[in-house]
mmCIF file of C-alpha atoms in Angstrom:
data_model
loop_
_atom_site.group_PDB
_atom_site.id
_atom_site.type_symbol
_atom_site.label_atom_id
_atom_site.label_comp_id
_atom_site.label_asym_id
_atom_site.label_seq_id
_atom_site.Cartn_x
_atom_site.Cartn_y
_atom_site.Cartn_z
ATOM 1 C CA MET A 1 107.279 -30.140 -34.231
ATOM 2 C CA SER A 2 110.125 -32.229 -32.777
ATOM 3 C CA TRP A 3 112.832 -33.792 -34.926
ATOM 4 C CA ASN A 4 111.432 -37.319 -35.153
ATOM 5 C CA LYS A 5 113.232 -39.930 -37.239
ATOM 6 C CA GLN A 6 110.148 -42.041 -37.951
ATOM 7 C CA LEU A 7 107.967 -39.094 -38.961
ATOM 8 C CA ILE A 8 110.733 -37.623 -41.132
ATOM 9 C CA ALA A 9 111.053 -41.004 -42.863
ATOM 10 C CA GLU A 10 107.294 -40.835 -43.508
ATOM 11 C CA GLY A 11 107.726 -37.511 -45.337
ATOM 12 C CA GLU A 12 107.455 -34.842 -42.633
ATOM 13 C CA TYR A 13 110.721 -33.231 -43.750
ATOM 14 C CA TRP A 14 109.945 -29.896 -42.099
ATOM 15 C CA ARG A 15 110.805 -31.577 -38.783
ATOM 16 C CA ILE A 16 114.476 -31.467 -39.834
ATOM 17 C CA VAL A 17 114.352 -27.734 -39.051
ATOM 18 C CA SER A 18 111.430 -27.425 -36.627
ATOM 19 C CA GLY A 19 113.037 -29.779 -34.095
ATOM 20 C CA ASN A 20 115.548 -27.025 -33.338
ATOM 21 C CA PHE A 21 112.719 -24.727 -32.259
ATOM 22 C CA SER A 22 110.801 -27.276 -30.168
ATOM 23 C CA HIS A 23 111.638 -27.697 -26.500
ATOM 24 C CA ASN A 24 110.755 -30.105 -23.725
ATOM 25 C CA ASN A 25 109.644 -27.442 -21.244
ATOM 26 C CA LEU A 26 109.829 -23.741 -20.446
ATOM 27 C CA ILE A 27 113.136 -24.024 -18.577
ATOM 28 C CA HIS A 28 114.690 -25.834 -21.573
ATOM 29 C CA TRP A 29 113.456 -23.057 -23.882
ATOM 30 C CA LEU A 30 114.638 -20.261 -21.556
ATOM 31 C CA MET A 31 118.120 -21.802 -21.199
ATOM 32 C CA ASN A 32 118.463 -22.156 -24.972
ATOM 33 C CA ILE A 33 117.101 -18.688 -25.781
ATOM 34 C CA ALA A 34 119.311 -17.025 -23.144
ATOM 35 C CA THR A 35 122.380 -18.792 -24.542
ATOM 36 C CA LEU A 36 121.444 -17.977 -28.136
ATOM 37 C CA VAL A 37 121.013 -14.283 -27.261
ATOM 38 C CA LEU A 38 124.375 -14.304 -25.471
ATOM 39 C CA VAL A 39 126.090 -15.902 -28.489
ATOM 40 C CA TYR A 40 124.420 -13.387 -30.796
ATOM 41 C CA PHE A 41 125.686 -10.395 -28.810
ATOM 42 C CA VAL A 42 129.154 -11.800 -28.085
ATOM 43 C CA PHE A 43 129.799 -12.466 -31.765
ATOM 44 C CA ASP A 44 127.779 -9.559 -33.222
ATOM 45 C CA ASP A 45 130.890 -7.854 -34.584
ATOM 46 C CA ARG A 46 131.707 -10.969 -36.641
ATOM 47 C CA LEU A 47 128.205 -11.915 -37.764
ATOM 48 C CA SER A 48 125.848 -9.381 -39.317
ATOM 49 C CA ASN A 49 122.125 -10.044 -38.849
ATOM 50 C CA LYS A 50 121.932 -11.472 -42.367
ATOM 51 C CA HIS A 51 125.048 -13.614 -41.823
ATOM 52 C CA PHE A 52 123.667 -14.845 -38.470
ATOM 53 C CA MET A 53 120.316 -15.809 -40.033
ATOM 54 C CA LEU A 54 121.874 -17.513 -43.077
ATOM 55 C CA LEU A 55 124.322 -19.428 -40.902
ATOM 56 C CA SER A 56 121.620 -20.424 -38.403
ATOM 57 C CA THR A 57 119.312 -21.606 -41.181
ATOM 58 C CA SER A 58 122.121 -23.540 -42.870
ATOM 59 C CA LEU A 59 123.143 -25.168 -39.589
ATOM 60 C CA CYS A 60 119.524 -26.107 -38.824
ATOM 61 C CA ILE A 61 119.033 -27.715 -42.224
ATOM 62 C CA ALA A 62 122.399 -29.466 -42.497
ATOM 63 C CA GLY A 63 122.563 -30.414 -38.813
ATOM 64 C CA GLY A 64 118.969 -31.573 -38.794
ATOM 65 C CA GLY A 65 119.723 -33.776 -41.792
ATOM 66 C CA LEU A 66 122.889 -35.172 -40.244
ATOM 67 C CA LEU A 67 121.044 -36.034 -37.029
ATOM 68 C CA TRP A 68 119.671 -38.931 -39.068
ATOM 69 C CA PHE A 69 123.024 -40.643 -38.514
ATOM 70 C CA ALA A 70 123.081 -39.962 -34.751
ATOM 71 C CA ARG A 71 121.513 -42.350 -32.285
ATOM 72 C CA TYR A 72 118.413 -40.233 -31.741
ATOM 73 C CA ASP A 73 114.848 -41.134 -32.537
ATOM 74 C CA GLU A 74 113.746 -37.707 -31.361
ATOM 75 C CA TYR A 75 115.501 -34.374 -30.765
ATOM 76 C CA VAL A 76 114.366 -30.982 -29.528
ATOM 77 C CA GLY A 77 116.197 -27.795 -28.685
ATOM 78 C CA LEU A 78 118.563 -25.129 -29.912
ATOM 79 C CA SER A 79 121.668 -26.470 -28.178
ATOM 80 C CA GLY A 80 123.027 -28.131 -31.310
ATOM 81 C CA LEU A 81 122.624 -24.906 -33.286
ATOM 82 C CA ILE A 82 124.241 -22.927 -30.455
ATOM 83 C CA HIS A 83 127.287 -25.225 -30.466
ATOM 84 C CA GLY A 84 127.532 -24.841 -34.241
ATOM 85 C CA LEU A 85 127.392 -21.042 -34.028
ATOM 86 C CA ILE A 86 130.052 -20.923 -31.303
ATOM 87 C CA ALA A 87 132.353 -23.256 -33.248
ATOM 88 C CA TYR A 88 131.857 -21.256 -36.437
ATOM 89 C CA ALA A 89 132.580 -17.899 -34.773
ATOM 90 C CA ALA A 90 135.626 -19.294 -32.969
ATOM 91 C CA MET A 91 137.024 -20.624 -36.253
ATOM 92 C CA VAL A 92 136.410 -17.262 -37.926
ATOM 93 C CA ASP A 93 138.357 -15.657 -35.076
ATOM 94 C CA LEU A 94 141.135 -18.186 -35.518
ATOM 95 C CA LEU A 95 141.341 -17.509 -39.262
ATOM 96 C CA THR A 96 141.225 -13.728 -38.903
ATOM 97 C CA ASP A 97 142.665 -11.193 -36.504
ATOM 98 C CA LYS A 98 141.325 -12.635 -33.232
ATOM 99 C CA LYS A 99 143.451 -15.760 -33.076
ATOM 100 C CA ARG A 100 143.832 -15.743 -29.285
ATOM 101 C CA VAL A 101 140.082 -15.464 -28.654
ATOM 102 C CA GLY A 102 139.328 -18.119 -31.269
ATOM 103 C CA SER A 103 141.908 -20.469 -29.786
ATOM 104 C CA ILE A 104 140.582 -20.073 -26.251
ATOM 105 C CA VAL A 105 136.974 -20.600 -27.310
ATOM 106 C CA LEU A 106 137.840 -23.648 -29.443
ATOM 107 C CA VAL A 107 139.880 -25.236 -26.659
ATOM 108 C CA GLY A 108 137.066 -24.639 -24.160
ATOM 109 C CA LEU A 109 134.412 -25.933 -26.539
ATOM 110 C CA SER A 110 136.534 -28.975 -27.405
ATOM 111 C CA ALA A 111 137.051 -29.758 -23.712
ATOM 112 C CA LYS A 112 133.299 -29.475 -23.077
ATOM 113 C CA LEU A 113 132.467 -31.737 -26.023
ATOM 114 C CA LEU A 114 135.099 -34.280 -24.978
ATOM 115 C CA MET A 115 133.771 -34.360 -21.411
ATOM 116 C CA GLU A 116 130.245 -34.892 -22.729
ATOM 117 C CA GLN A 117 131.358 -37.728 -24.984
ATOM 118 C CA LEU A 118 133.312 -39.409 -22.179
ATOM 119 C CA TYR A 119 130.938 -38.856 -19.259
ATOM 120 C CA GLY A 120 127.576 -37.919 -20.773
ATOM 121 C CA GLY A 121 125.522 -34.796 -20.291
ATOM 122 C CA ASP A 122 125.377 -32.857 -17.055
ATOM 123 C CA PRO A 123 122.894 -34.652 -14.732
ATOM 124 C CA TRP A 124 121.834 -31.297 -13.251
ATOM 125 C CA VAL A 125 120.840 -30.031 -16.719
ATOM 126 C CA THR A 126 119.122 -33.344 -17.510
ATOM 127 C CA ASP A 127 117.015 -33.005 -14.358
ATOM 128 C CA LEU A 128 116.255 -29.371 -15.130
ATOM 129 C CA ILE A 129 115.098 -29.888 -18.726
ATOM 130 C CA GLY A 130 113.519 -33.294 -18.156
ATOM 131 C CA ILE A 131 115.307 -35.066 -21.026
ATOM 132 C CA ASN A 132 118.822 -36.313 -21.734
ATOM 133 C CA VAL A 133 121.286 -33.700 -22.943
ATOM 134 C CA ALA A 134 121.809 -34.119 -26.698
ATOM 135 C CA ILE A 135 125.573 -34.620 -26.553
ATOM 136 C CA ASP A 136 125.844 -36.109 -30.042
ATOM 137 C CA ALA A 137 123.936 -33.158 -31.501
ATOM 138 C CA HIS A 138 126.341 -30.795 -29.727
ATOM 139 C CA LEU A 139 129.316 -32.550 -31.301
ATOM 140 C CA LEU A 140 127.747 -32.892 -34.738
ATOM 141 C CA PHE A 141 126.679 -29.248 -34.968
ATOM 142 C CA ALA A 142 130.074 -28.042 -33.648
ATOM 143 C CA VAL A 143 131.905 -30.029 -36.322
ATOM 144 C CA LEU A 144 129.475 -28.634 -38.877
ATOM 145 C CA GLY A 145 130.137 -25.070 -37.658
ATOM 146 C CA ILE A 146 133.885 -25.598 -38.001
ATOM 147 C CA SER A 147 133.376 -27.095 -41.465
ATOM 148 C CA PHE A 148 131.255 -24.136 -42.590
ATOM 149 C CA ALA A 149 133.898 -21.697 -41.339
ATOM 150 C CA LEU A 150 136.669 -23.539 -43.157
ATOM 151 C CA LEU A 151 134.658 -23.685 -46.372
ATOM 152 C CA LEU A 152 133.769 -20.002 -46.264
ATOM 153 C CA TRP A 153 136.862 -18.434 -44.698
ATOM 154 C CA TRP A 154 139.760 -20.666 -45.709
ATOM 155 C CA PRO A 155 140.049 -19.230 -49.254
ATOM 156 C CA LEU A 156 140.027 -15.671 -47.850
ATOM 157 C CA TRP A 157 142.609 -16.596 -45.216
ATOM 158 C CA ARG A 158 144.860 -18.310 -47.779
ATOM 159 C CA ASN A 159 144.725 -15.261 -50.067
ATOM 160 C CA TYR A 160 145.570 -13.026 -47.101
ATOM 161 C CA GLN A 161 148.503 -15.254 -46.087
ATOM 162 C CA LEU A 162 149.806 -15.317 -49.651
ATOM 163 C CA GLY A 163 149.423 -11.558 -49.992
ATOM 164 C CA THR A 164 147.045 -11.724 -52.941
#
């Protein structure tokens, strides 16, 4: 079920999505599910159930495809998707009436991603989940979440700013 570059190249394209739902161990799964539930409830006023599912599916497909260009041979976990959802919701806040919240979340997320890129994943988390933290997936999915928000919300924001 893992995202596996070699097996995807051999035609097992379903792994592009299923890798997001595979985990290394129970602690890895519990950490990801707890965070996903938290994100869902924190941003529930911005994302309807349908919106949340469509966005999650789109991020899984697009992010799973873009992982091809990352330095992974194998990937498991929801952390990439979670970073994409947080980035998307923060951008929506920034483009709508919750600019302060969106700004704070984007600054915090950007700082986290920068620290990961400079210093690697948290060794405590690596020990806990038994695999390296997927820092490139975090960055890739976050950029994808921001891109989705800009594509979907920018025209609405521009019309609002122009008064049309």
